[in-house]
mmCIF file of C-alpha atoms in Angstrom:
data_model
loop_
_atom_site.group_PDB
_atom_site.id
_atom_site.type_symbol
_atom_site.label_atom_id
_atom_site.label_comp_id
_atom_site.label_asym_id
_atom_site.label_seq_id
_atom_site.Cartn_x
_atom_site.Cartn_y
_atom_site.Cartn_z
ATOM 1 C CA GLU A 1 15.747 -38.633 -8.060
ATOM 2 C CA GLY A 2 11.981 -38.607 -8.288
ATOM 3 C CA HIS A 3 9.091 -37.269 -10.299
ATOM 4 C CA VAL A 4 5.627 -36.221 -9.106
ATOM 5 C CA GLU A 5 3.042 -36.509 -11.890
ATOM 6 C CA GLU A 6 -0.663 -35.482 -12.019
ATOM 7 C CA PHE A 7 -0.650 -34.751 -8.288
ATOM 8 C CA SER A 8 -3.849 -33.120 -6.971
ATOM 9 C CA PHE A 9 -4.851 -32.315 -3.405
ATOM 10 C CA SER A 10 -7.088 -30.019 -1.336
ATOM 11 C CA ASP A 11 -7.705 -29.289 2.321
ATOM 12 C CA ALA A 12 -11.227 -29.123 3.752
ATOM 13 C CA GLN A 13 -11.490 -25.329 3.386
ATOM 14 C CA SER A 14 -9.883 -25.223 -0.104
ATOM 15 C CA ARG A 15 -7.209 -22.880 1.202
ATOM 16 C CA ARG A 16 -4.428 -25.147 -0.102
ATOM 17 C CA VAL A 17 -5.201 -26.716 -3.444
ATOM 18 C CA GLY A 18 -3.098 -28.399 -6.133
ATOM 19 C CA GLU A 19 -4.318 -29.547 -9.554
ATOM 20 C CA HIS A 20 -2.447 -31.876 -11.973
ATOM 21 C CA ILE A 21 0.974 -30.911 -10.611
ATOM 22 C CA ALA A 22 4.120 -32.252 -12.289
ATOM 23 C CA ALA A 23 7.350 -31.723 -10.344
ATOM 24 C CA PRO A 24 10.646 -33.597 -10.845
ATOM 25 C CA PHE A 25 13.026 -33.354 -7.880
ATOM 26 C CA THR A 26 16.503 -34.404 -6.768
ATOM 27 C CA LEU A 27 17.864 -34.970 -3.259
ATOM 28 C CA HIS A 28 21.533 -35.660 -2.464
ATOM 29 C CA ALA A 29 22.433 -36.314 1.188
ATOM 30 C CA THR A 30 25.882 -37.269 2.526
ATOM 31 C CA GLN A 31 26.756 -38.002 6.172
ATOM 32 C CA ARG A 32 30.046 -36.473 7.335
ATOM 33 C CA GLN A 33 30.821 -37.250 10.991
ATOM 34 C CA GLN A 34 28.234 -35.321 13.061
ATOM 35 C CA LEU A 35 26.373 -33.644 10.192
ATOM 36 C CA TRP A 36 24.561 -34.321 6.958
ATOM 37 C CA GLN A 37 25.310 -32.368 3.777
ATOM 38 C CA ILE A 38 22.113 -31.930 1.718
ATOM 39 C CA GLN A 39 21.503 -30.567 -1.763
ATOM 40 C CA SER A 40 18.005 -30.599 -3.232
ATOM 41 C CA GLN A 41 16.099 -29.107 -6.142
ATOM 42 C CA LEU A 42 12.377 -29.118 -6.965
ATOM 43 C CA ARG A 43 11.073 -28.004 -10.378
ATOM 44 C CA PHE A 44 7.369 -27.162 -10.662
ATOM 45 C CA THR A 45 6.858 -27.748 -14.394
ATOM 46 C CA ARG A 46 3.102 -28.105 -14.875
ATOM 47 C CA GLY A 47 -0.211 -27.736 -13.041
ATOM 48 C CA GLN A 48 -1.788 -25.204 -10.686
ATOM 49 C CA LEU A 49 -1.049 -24.479 -7.032
ATOM 50 C CA TYR A 50 -3.101 -22.278 -4.689
ATOM 51 C CA ILE A 51 -1.807 -21.450 -1.202
ATOM 52 C CA GLU A 52 -4.245 -18.826 0.072
ATOM 53 C CA PRO A 53 -4.182 -16.177 -1.282
ATOM 54 C CA VAL A 54 -1.354 -16.808 -3.839
ATOM 55 C CA PHE A 55 -1.980 -18.708 -7.090
ATOM 56 C CA LEU A 56 0.976 -20.199 -8.986
ATOM 57 C CA GLU A 57 1.079 -21.732 -12.460
ATOM 58 C CA PRO A 58 4.250 -22.385 -14.506
ATOM 59 C CA THR A 59 4.154 -20.939 -18.019
ATOM 60 C CA SER A 60 7.073 -21.226 -20.421
ATOM 61 C CA SER A 61 9.652 -22.212 -17.764
ATOM 62 C CA PRO A 62 9.407 -24.178 -14.497
ATOM 63 C CA ILE A 63 9.258 -22.560 -11.069
ATOM 64 C CA THR A 64 12.345 -23.803 -9.214
ATOM 65 C CA LEU A 65 13.355 -24.150 -5.558
ATOM 66 C CA ALA A 66 16.966 -25.167 -4.840
ATOM 67 C CA VAL A 67 18.604 -25.518 -1.390
ATOM 68 C CA ASP A 68 22.009 -26.381 0.058
ATOM 69 C CA ALA A 69 21.829 -27.300 3.746
ATOM 70 C CA GLN A 70 23.624 -28.864 6.703
ATOM 71 C CA TRP A 71 21.734 -30.899 9.309
ATOM 72 C CA PHE A 72 23.194 -31.393 12.809
ATOM 73 C CA PRO A 73 21.139 -34.236 14.380
ATOM 74 C CA ALA A 74 22.725 -33.856 17.831
ATOM 75 C CA THR A 75 21.421 -30.293 18.209
ATOM 76 C CA SER A 76 18.378 -30.586 15.893
ATOM 77 C CA GLN A 77 19.758 -27.626 13.939
ATOM 78 C CA VAL A 78 19.409 -27.109 10.192
ATOM 79 C CA VAL A 79 21.490 -24.468 8.413
ATOM 80 C CA PHE A 80 20.380 -23.521 4.904
ATOM 81 C CA SER A 81 23.541 -22.006 3.434
ATOM 82 C CA SER A 82 21.763 -21.279 0.142
ATOM 83 C CA ILE A 83 18.080 -20.993 -0.793
ATOM 84 C CA VAL A 84 17.164 -19.966 -4.339
ATOM 85 C CA PHE A 85 13.559 -19.490 -5.501
ATOM 86 C CA ASP A 86 13.177 -18.703 -9.193
ATOM 87 C CA HIS A 87 9.839 -17.840 -10.800
ATOM 88 C CA PRO A 88 10.850 -16.947 -14.383
ATOM 89 C CA GLY A 89 9.471 -13.652 -15.613
ATOM 90 C CA VAL A 90 8.206 -12.764 -12.120
ATOM 91 C CA VAL A 91 10.807 -12.853 -9.339
ATOM 92 C CA THR A 92 14.066 -14.448 -8.198
ATOM 93 C CA ALA A 93 14.867 -14.586 -4.477
ATOM 94 C CA ARG A 94 18.061 -15.770 -2.770
ATOM 95 C CA GLY A 95 18.849 -16.187 0.881
ATOM 96 C CA HIS A 96 20.018 -18.269 3.812
ATOM 97 C CA ALA A 97 18.478 -19.350 7.112
ATOM 98 C CA SER A 98 19.049 -21.284 10.316
ATOM 99 C CA LEU A 99 16.379 -23.112 12.302
ATOM 100 C CA VAL A 100 15.951 -25.571 15.132
ATOM 101 C CA LEU A 101 13.721 -28.631 14.780
ATOM 102 C CA ALA A 102 12.633 -28.860 18.412
ATOM 103 C CA ASP A 103 9.097 -29.348 19.767
ATOM 104 C CA ALA A 104 8.126 -26.349 17.657
ATOM 105 C CA LEU A 105 9.949 -25.093 14.594
ATOM 106 C CA GLN A 106 12.077 -22.083 15.549
ATOM 107 C CA VAL A 107 13.795 -19.826 13.026
ATOM 108 C CA THR A 108 16.922 -18.392 14.629
ATOM 109 C CA GLU A 109 18.188 -16.338 11.680
ATOM 110 C CA ALA A 110 17.179 -15.696 8.083
ATOM 111 C CA GLN A 111 18.062 -13.299 5.292
ATOM 112 C CA PHE A 112 16.455 -13.101 1.838
ATOM 113 C CA GLY A 113 16.887 -10.655 -1.008
ATOM 114 C CA VAL A 114 15.322 -9.852 -4.364
ATOM 115 C CA PRO A 115 17.613 -8.028 -6.822
ATOM 116 C CA PRO A 116 16.216 -5.090 -8.827
ATOM 117 C CA MET A 117 13.342 -6.452 -10.913
ATOM 118 C CA PRO A 118 10.232 -5.082 -12.719
ATOM 119 C CA VAL A 119 7.461 -4.537 -10.192
ATOM 120 C CA SER A 120 4.421 -5.281 -12.358
ATOM 121 C CA GLU A 121 4.520 -9.103 -12.212
ATOM 122 C CA ILE A 122 5.655 -9.202 -8.576
ATOM 123 C CA TYR A 123 2.618 -7.085 -7.699
ATOM 124 C CA ARG A 124 0.212 -9.182 -9.802
ATOM 125 C CA VAL A 125 1.284 -12.601 -8.483
ATOM 126 C CA TYR A 126 2.593 -12.071 -4.942
ATOM 127 C CA VAL A 127 1.275 -8.701 -3.659
ATOM 128 C CA GLN A 128 -2.175 -8.040 -5.121
ATOM 129 C CA PRO A 129 -3.784 -11.190 -3.612
ATOM 130 C CA PHE A 130 -3.077 -9.835 -0.110
ATOM 131 C CA LEU A 131 -4.643 -6.442 -0.960
ATOM 132 C CA ILE A 132 -8.061 -7.557 -2.224
ATOM 133 C CA GLY A 133 -10.709 -5.257 -0.776
ATOM 134 C CA THR A 134 -8.308 -2.373 -0.196
ATOM 135 C CA ALA A 135 -7.606 0.766 -2.222
ATOM 136 C CA LEU A 136 -4.459 -0.947 -3.606
ATOM 137 C CA ASP A 137 -6.065 -4.036 -5.138
ATOM 138 C CA ALA A 138 -6.393 -2.824 -8.750
ATOM 139 C CA ILE A 139 -3.212 -1.079 -9.904
ATOM 140 C CA ASP A 140 -1.323 -0.921 -13.184
ATOM 141 C CA SER A 141 2.340 -0.538 -12.238
ATOM 142 C CA THR A 142 5.702 -0.038 -13.919
ATOM 143 C CA GLY A 143 9.200 0.496 -12.555
ATOM 144 C CA ILE A 144 11.851 -1.399 -10.616
ATOM 145 C CA ILE A 145 11.872 -2.731 -7.054
ATOM 146 C CA SER A 146 14.430 -4.575 -4.933
ATOM 147 C CA LEU A 147 13.750 -6.192 -1.557
ATOM 148 C CA SER A 148 15.659 -7.323 1.500
ATOM 149 C CA VAL A 149 14.071 -9.265 4.387
ATOM 150 C CA GLY A 150 15.866 -10.164 7.606
ATOM 151 C CA HIS A 151 14.952 -12.123 10.733
ATOM 152 C CA VAL A 152 17.009 -12.503 13.907
ATOM 153 C CA GLY A 153 15.298 -13.913 16.975
ATOM 154 C CA GLN A 154 11.676 -13.731 18.057
ATOM 155 C CA GLY A 155 9.888 -10.788 16.428
ATOM 156 C CA ALA A 156 13.143 -9.153 15.300
ATOM 157 C CA MET A 157 12.316 -8.683 11.633
ATOM 158 C CA THR A 158 13.309 -6.037 9.115
ATOM 159 C CA LEU A 159 12.225 -5.332 5.564
ATOM 160 C CA GLN A 160 13.628 -2.824 3.111
ATOM 161 C CA ALA A 161 12.249 -2.024 -0.336
ATOM 162 C CA THR A 162 14.068 0.228 -2.785
ATOM 163 C CA LEU A 163 11.915 1.792 -5.502
ATOM 164 C CA ALA A 164 13.146 3.187 -8.818
ATOM 165 C CA ASP A 165 10.909 5.176 -11.182
ATOM 166 C CA LEU A 166 7.669 3.458 -10.183
ATOM 167 C CA SER A 167 4.355 4.488 -11.713
ATOM 168 C CA LEU A 168 1.092 3.457 -10.043
ATOM 169 C CA HIS A 169 -2.273 3.888 -11.803
ATOM 170 C CA ASP A 170 -5.494 2.930 -10.045
ATOM 171 C CA ARG A 171 -7.789 1.264 -12.585
ATOM 172 C CA GLN A 172 -10.810 2.957 -11.021
ATOM 173 C CA GLY A 173 -9.255 6.370 -11.634
ATOM 174 C CA ARG A 174 -9.038 7.357 -7.975
ATOM 175 C CA TYR A 175 -5.318 8.129 -7.880
ATOM 176 C CA ARG A 176 -2.068 8.044 -9.822
ATOM 177 C CA LEU A 177 1.627 8.487 -8.924
ATOM 178 C CA GLU A 178 4.503 8.965 -11.387
ATOM 179 C CA GLY A 179 8.258 8.645 -10.861
ATOM 180 C CA LEU A 180 8.028 7.176 -7.361
ATOM 181 C CA MET A 181 11.499 6.640 -5.891
ATOM 182 C CA GLY A 182 12.982 6.034 -2.467
ATOM 183 C CA THR A 183 13.540 3.499 0.276
ATOM 184 C CA LEU A 184 10.891 1.995 2.545
ATOM 185 C CA ALA A 185 12.313 0.406 5.698
ATOM 186 C CA TRP A 186 10.124 -1.556 8.102
ATOM 187 C CA ALA A 187 11.130 -2.918 11.504
ATOM 188 C CA GLY A 188 9.342 -5.366 13.788
ATOM 189 C CA ASP A 189 8.234 -4.545 17.318
ATOM 190 C CA THR A 190 11.512 -5.674 18.896
ATOM 191 C CA THR A 191 13.802 -4.001 16.335
ATOM 192 C CA ASP A 192 14.966 -0.386 16.275
ATOM 193 C CA PRO A 193 12.853 1.637 13.814
ATOM 194 C CA GLN A 194 14.511 2.817 10.616
ATOM 195 C CA PRO A 195 13.728 5.990 8.621
ATOM 196 C CA SER A 196 12.251 5.871 5.123
ATOM 197 C CA PHE A 197 11.789 8.417 2.384
ATOM 198 C CA LEU A 198 9.677 8.639 -0.746
ATOM 199 C CA GLN A 199 9.681 11.184 -3.551
ATOM 200 C CA TRP A 200 7.683 11.467 -6.771
ATOM 201 C CA ARG A 201 7.476 13.566 -9.922
ATOM 202 C CA GLY A 202 3.725 14.056 -9.954
ATOM 203 C CA GLY A 203 0.361 12.444 -9.551
ATOM 204 C CA GLU A 204 -3.361 12.837 -9.252
ATOM 205 C CA VAL A 205 -6.106 12.189 -6.682
ATOM 206 C CA TYR A 206 -9.665 12.236 -8.046
ATOM 207 C CA ALA A 207 -8.538 14.446 -11.011
ATOM 208 C CA ILE A 208 -6.753 16.924 -8.664
ATOM 209 C CA THR A 209 -3.156 17.126 -9.860
ATOM 210 C CA LEU A 210 -0.211 16.776 -7.485
ATOM 211 C CA GLY A 211 3.241 18.189 -8.114
ATOM 212 C CA ALA A 212 6.627 16.740 -7.193
ATOM 213 C CA GLY A 213 7.018 16.031 -3.491
ATOM 214 C CA ARG A 214 9.011 14.219 -0.839
ATOM 215 C CA VAL A 215 8.130 12.738 2.556
ATOM 216 C CA ALA A 216 10.270 11.276 5.351
ATOM 217 C CA LEU A 217 8.628 8.440 7.298
ATOM 218 C CA GLN A 218 9.278 5.953 10.072
ATOM 219 C CA THR A 219 7.647 2.540 10.461
ATOM 220 C CA HIS A 220 7.704 0.321 13.532
ATOM 221 C CA GLY A 221 5.590 -2.805 13.893
ATOM 222 C CA THR A 222 2.130 -1.907 12.602
ATOM 223 C CA SER A 223 2.638 1.851 13.008
ATOM 224 C CA LEU A 224 3.824 4.608 10.672
ATOM 225 C CA ARG A 225 4.417 8.309 11.254
ATOM 226 C CA LEU A 226 5.675 11.365 9.397
ATOM 227 C CA LEU A 227 9.126 12.372 10.675
ATOM 228 C CA GLU A 228 8.940 16.002 9.585
ATOM 229 C CA PRO A 229 6.352 18.352 8.074
ATOM 230 C CA ALA A 230 5.924 17.962 4.332
ATOM 231 C CA THR A 231 4.598 20.139 1.535
ATOM 232 C CA ILE A 232 2.877 18.715 -1.552
ATOM 233 C CA PRO A 233 2.028 20.933 -4.543
ATOM 234 C CA VAL A 234 -1.708 20.726 -5.308
ATOM 235 C CA LEU A 235 -2.872 22.436 -8.533
ATOM 236 C CA ASP A 236 -1.292 25.916 -8.238
ATOM 237 C CA GLY A 237 -1.130 25.859 -4.419
ATOM 238 C CA GLU A 238 0.288 23.607 -1.723
ATOM 239 C CA LEU A 239 -0.979 21.104 0.827
ATOM 240 C CA ARG A 240 0.963 21.405 4.086
ATOM 241 C CA ILE A 241 1.108 18.237 6.208
ATOM 242 C CA ASP A 242 2.005 19.066 9.800
ATOM 243 C CA GLU A 243 1.163 15.651 11.260
ATOM 244 C CA PHE A 244 0.376 12.214 9.833
ATOM 245 C CA ALA A 245 0.388 8.880 11.660
ATOM 246 C CA MET A 246 -1.112 5.397 11.114
ATOM 247 C CA ARG A 247 -1.658 2.522 13.529
ATOM 248 C CA GLN A 248 -2.639 -1.136 13.146
ATOM 249 C CA ILE A 249 -1.622 -1.160 9.481
ATOM 250 C CA GLY A 250 -2.769 -4.297 7.690
ATOM 251 C CA THR A 251 -5.592 -5.012 10.126
ATOM 252 C CA LEU A 252 -9.313 -4.219 10.183
ATOM 253 C CA GLN A 253 -8.603 -1.938 13.167
ATOM 254 C CA ARG A 254 -6.300 0.371 11.197
ATOM 255 C CA THR A 255 -6.518 4.085 11.994
ATOM 256 C CA TRP A 256 -4.791 7.257 10.861
ATOM 257 C CA ARG A 257 -4.767 10.946 11.743
ATOM 258 C CA PHE A 258 -3.807 14.034 9.758
ATOM 259 C CA ARG A 259 -3.386 17.755 10.412
ATOM 260 C CA GLY A 260 -2.263 20.513 8.049
ATOM 261 C CA GLY A 261 -3.322 23.379 5.842
ATOM 262 C CA LEU A 262 -3.870 24.546 2.277
ATOM 263 C CA THR A 263 -2.108 27.553 0.767
ATOM 264 C CA PRO A 264 -4.064 29.602 -1.804
ATOM 265 C CA ILE A 265 -5.297 27.619 -4.831
ATOM 266 C CA SER A 266 -6.958 29.546 -7.645
ATOM 267 C CA MET A 267 -10.663 28.758 -7.872
ATOM 268 C CA GLU A 268 -10.289 28.828 -11.641
ATOM 269 C CA SER A 269 -7.951 25.806 -11.666
ATOM 270 C CA PHE A 270 -9.955 24.016 -8.954
ATOM 271 C CA SER A 271 -13.305 24.505 -10.657
ATOM 272 C CA LYS A 272 -11.835 23.381 -13.984
ATOM 273 C CA VAL A 273 -10.796 19.939 -12.642
ATOM 274 C CA MET A 274 -14.123 19.628 -10.791
ATOM 275 C CA GLY A 275 -16.064 20.274 -13.998
ATOM 276 C CA TRP A 276 -17.659 23.458 -12.600
ATOM 277 C CA PRO A 277 -18.067 26.819 -14.310
ATOM 278 C CA LEU A 278 -14.838 28.816 -14.066
ATOM 279 C CA LEU A 279 -14.896 30.686 -10.752
ATOM 280 C CA ALA A 280 -12.701 33.568 -9.681
ATOM 281 C CA GLY A 281 -10.836 33.981 -6.396
ATOM 282 C CA LYS A 282 -8.591 31.830 -4.232
ATOM 283 C CA LEU A 283 -9.097 28.783 -1.992
ATOM 284 C CA ALA A 284 -7.062 28.452 1.203
ATOM 285 C CA GLY A 285 -7.675 27.068 4.650
ATOM 286 C CA ARG A 286 -6.605 25.374 7.839
ATOM 287 C CA ILE A 287 -7.234 21.641 8.245
ATOM 288 C CA PRO A 288 -7.700 20.532 11.887
ATOM 289 C CA GLN A 289 -7.015 16.997 13.017
ATOM 290 C CA VAL A 290 -8.684 14.495 10.691
ATOM 291 C CA THR A 291 -9.044 10.876 11.871
ATOM 292 C CA TYR A 292 -9.824 7.627 10.029
ATOM 293 C CA LYS A 293 -11.280 4.725 12.018
ATOM 294 C CA ASP A 294 -13.637 1.841 11.191
ATOM 295 C CA GLY A 295 -13.934 2.919 7.545
ATOM 296 C CA THR A 296 -14.970 6.488 8.444
ATOM 297 C CA ILE A 297 -13.141 9.826 8.249
ATOM 298 C CA THR A 298 -14.103 12.383 10.905
ATOM 299 C CA MET A 299 -12.778 15.839 11.696
ATOM 300 C CA ASP A 300 -12.099 17.289 15.140
ATOM 301 C CA GLY A 301 -13.015 20.957 14.946
ATOM 302 C CA SER A 302 -13.922 22.938 11.840
ATOM 303 C CA LEU A 303 -12.328 23.232 8.425
ATOM 304 C CA GLN A 304 -11.944 26.927 7.586
ATOM 305 C CA MET A 305 -11.616 28.032 3.958
ATOM 306 C CA ASP A 306 -10.895 31.552 2.728
ATOM 307 C CA VAL A 307 -12.734 31.801 -0.590
ATOM 308 C CA PHE A 308 -14.443 34.531 -2.670
ATOM 309 C CA ASN A 309 -13.131 37.167 -0.247
ATOM 310 C CA GLY A 310 -15.155 35.568 2.559
ATOM 311 C CA THR A 311 -15.031 32.519 4.815
ATOM 312 C CA VAL A 312 -16.609 29.075 4.533
ATOM 313 C CA THR A 313 -16.543 26.917 7.677
ATOM 314 C CA VAL A 314 -17.204 23.159 7.450
ATOM 315 C CA GLY A 315 -18.112 21.380 10.686
ATOM 316 C CA ASN A 316 -19.344 17.941 11.749
ATOM 317 C CA LEU A 317 -17.586 16.492 8.706
ATOM 318 C CA ARG A 318 -17.964 12.725 8.289
ATOM 319 C CA LEU A 319 -16.940 10.691 5.232
ATOM 320 C CA ASP A 320 -17.980 7.027 5.208
ATOM 321 C CA GLN A 321 -16.212 4.406 3.036
ATOM 322 C CA PRO A 322 -14.113 7.006 1.158
ATOM 323 C CA MET A 323 -12.367 4.568 -1.218
ATOM 324 C CA THR A 324 -15.449 2.589 -2.241
ATOM 325 C CA LEU A 325 -17.654 3.124 -5.289
ATOM 326 C CA VAL A 326 -20.288 5.004 -3.257
ATOM 327 C CA PRO A 327 -18.628 7.226 -0.624
ATOM 328 C CA GLN A 328 -21.027 9.091 1.665
ATOM 329 C CA LEU A 329 -20.306 12.552 3.088
ATOM 330 C CA ARG A 330 -22.113 14.480 5.810
ATOM 331 C CA ALA A 331 -21.323 18.045 6.891
ATOM 332 C CA ASP A 332 -22.583 21.371 8.179
ATOM 333 C CA ILE A 333 -21.460 24.408 6.166
ATOM 334 C CA ASP A 334 -21.546 28.048 7.297
ATOM 335 C CA ILE A 335 -20.908 30.887 4.849
ATOM 336 C CA ASP A 336 -19.767 34.342 5.939
ATOM 337 C CA HIS A 337 -19.613 37.420 3.679
ATOM 338 C CA ILE A 338 -18.972 35.750 0.322
ATOM 339 C CA ASP A 339 -18.312 38.296 -2.460
ATOM 340 C CA MET A 340 -21.170 37.672 -4.884
ATOM 341 C CA GLU A 341 -19.396 39.411 -7.750
ATOM 342 C CA ALA A 342 -16.424 37.002 -7.471
ATOM 343 C CA LEU A 343 -18.806 34.045 -7.206
ATOM 344 C CA THR A 344 -21.216 34.882 -10.026
ATOM 345 C CA GLY A 345 -18.854 36.413 -12.563
ATOM 346 C CA ALA A 346 -18.448 33.065 -14.330
ATOM 347 C CA PHE A 347 -22.140 32.403 -14.898
ATOM 348 C CA SER A 348 -24.061 33.323 -18.018
ATOM 349 C CA PHE A 349 -26.911 35.062 -16.196
ATOM 350 C CA GLY A 350 -24.680 38.028 -15.422
ATOM 351 C CA THR A 351 -23.043 39.520 -12.350
ATOM 352 C CA ILE A 352 -24.561 39.934 -8.895
ATOM 353 C CA LYS A 353 -22.910 42.382 -6.474
ATOM 354 C CA GLY A 354 -23.029 42.405 -2.710
ATOM 355 C CA GLN A 355 -22.302 39.816 -0.041
ATOM 356 C CA LEU A 356 -23.856 36.474 0.906
ATOM 357 C CA SER A 357 -23.972 34.796 4.305
ATOM 358 C CA GLY A 358 -25.891 31.682 5.308
ATOM 359 C CA SER A 359 -25.660 27.993 6.070
ATOM 360 C CA VAL A 360 -26.161 24.508 4.636
ATOM 361 C CA HIS A 361 -26.736 22.118 7.542
ATOM 362 C CA ASP A 362 -27.291 18.336 7.551
ATOM 363 C CA LEU A 363 -25.800 18.050 4.072
ATOM 364 C CA LEU A 364 -25.668 14.487 2.699
ATOM 365 C CA LEU A 365 -23.764 13.531 -0.451
ATOM 366 C CA GLN A 366 -23.650 10.016 -1.913
ATOM 367 C CA ASP A 367 -21.068 9.374 -4.619
ATOM 368 C CA TRP A 368 -20.435 13.143 -4.383
ATOM 369 C CA GLN A 369 -24.037 13.907 -5.476
ATOM 370 C CA PRO A 370 -26.443 15.778 -3.150
ATOM 371 C CA VAL A 371 -29.159 13.639 -1.561
ATOM 372 C CA SER A 372 -30.513 15.936 1.166
#
């Protein structure tokens, strides 16, 4: 039995730091013929621990790690028959593992699971630190999540997360999802990919409401793709997703592509959420392949919208840093035979009849406000 008291340490880069740590521990080892039976428990009762990027600090109850293991000196093998990590009020994880203590540590098999638990504290302590600088780094969340992580051999890893009635609210007001449910399955490069599905009751993206929807996905390594076309209600219309795929997820080189269409949305509902005067007519269109790379969204081809009984074509579309505080959009817009009566009927200066054609080229918006 032992007790660590007022233990502080730091590496040269301050990536691993401990301050005033108190941690009683026990270790019981018994030799039985060709193996050692080991039971150990460590209780982190006081202090602060930072292992980049996770910060841990016990509150009302200690953070505990308990293991039961067998060590086979002849083969340098260690079998952890039970591993229990308990962070009260945040997460409890249980599992087992086998490893070989050769020239380099080699994990031959491992399995860990988290039973259904509230997601909010798991996100705050163990997930959010890895997402700083992304669009997922400032979320208020509720709901239940359970996890299962497996490892067999080199690169053969699997992860499965089951979600129950999750709600995600971006604190910057960019998006919101309600009633998120489903199973997310991830497989490493050397493991057969597994299908996933997600469904939700509703949501919002930049004040544009989303209805209930469902998507079927497949992940493999750092890639993700849509398994089948999906339809998402948007205002009083629908967004049709014919193709969606992502590559290099979790890296600075991440990319994605999208192709689909928009079924008629009433301009009245669209202009209401945009804070415009109430406009008449319908908005519909075809969305060509849209690609995200190096922080920029570009569009191959032209976005065609049927609106005000005419056509609006958007070309050379480029959106830089879309999820930052100051997104920047560039585009060329061509207008063909817009019905002026449908367009102007909502304005106080009266009604103008006839048709309008023209263009807006080299358009530049910053934070969605026109610059030039």
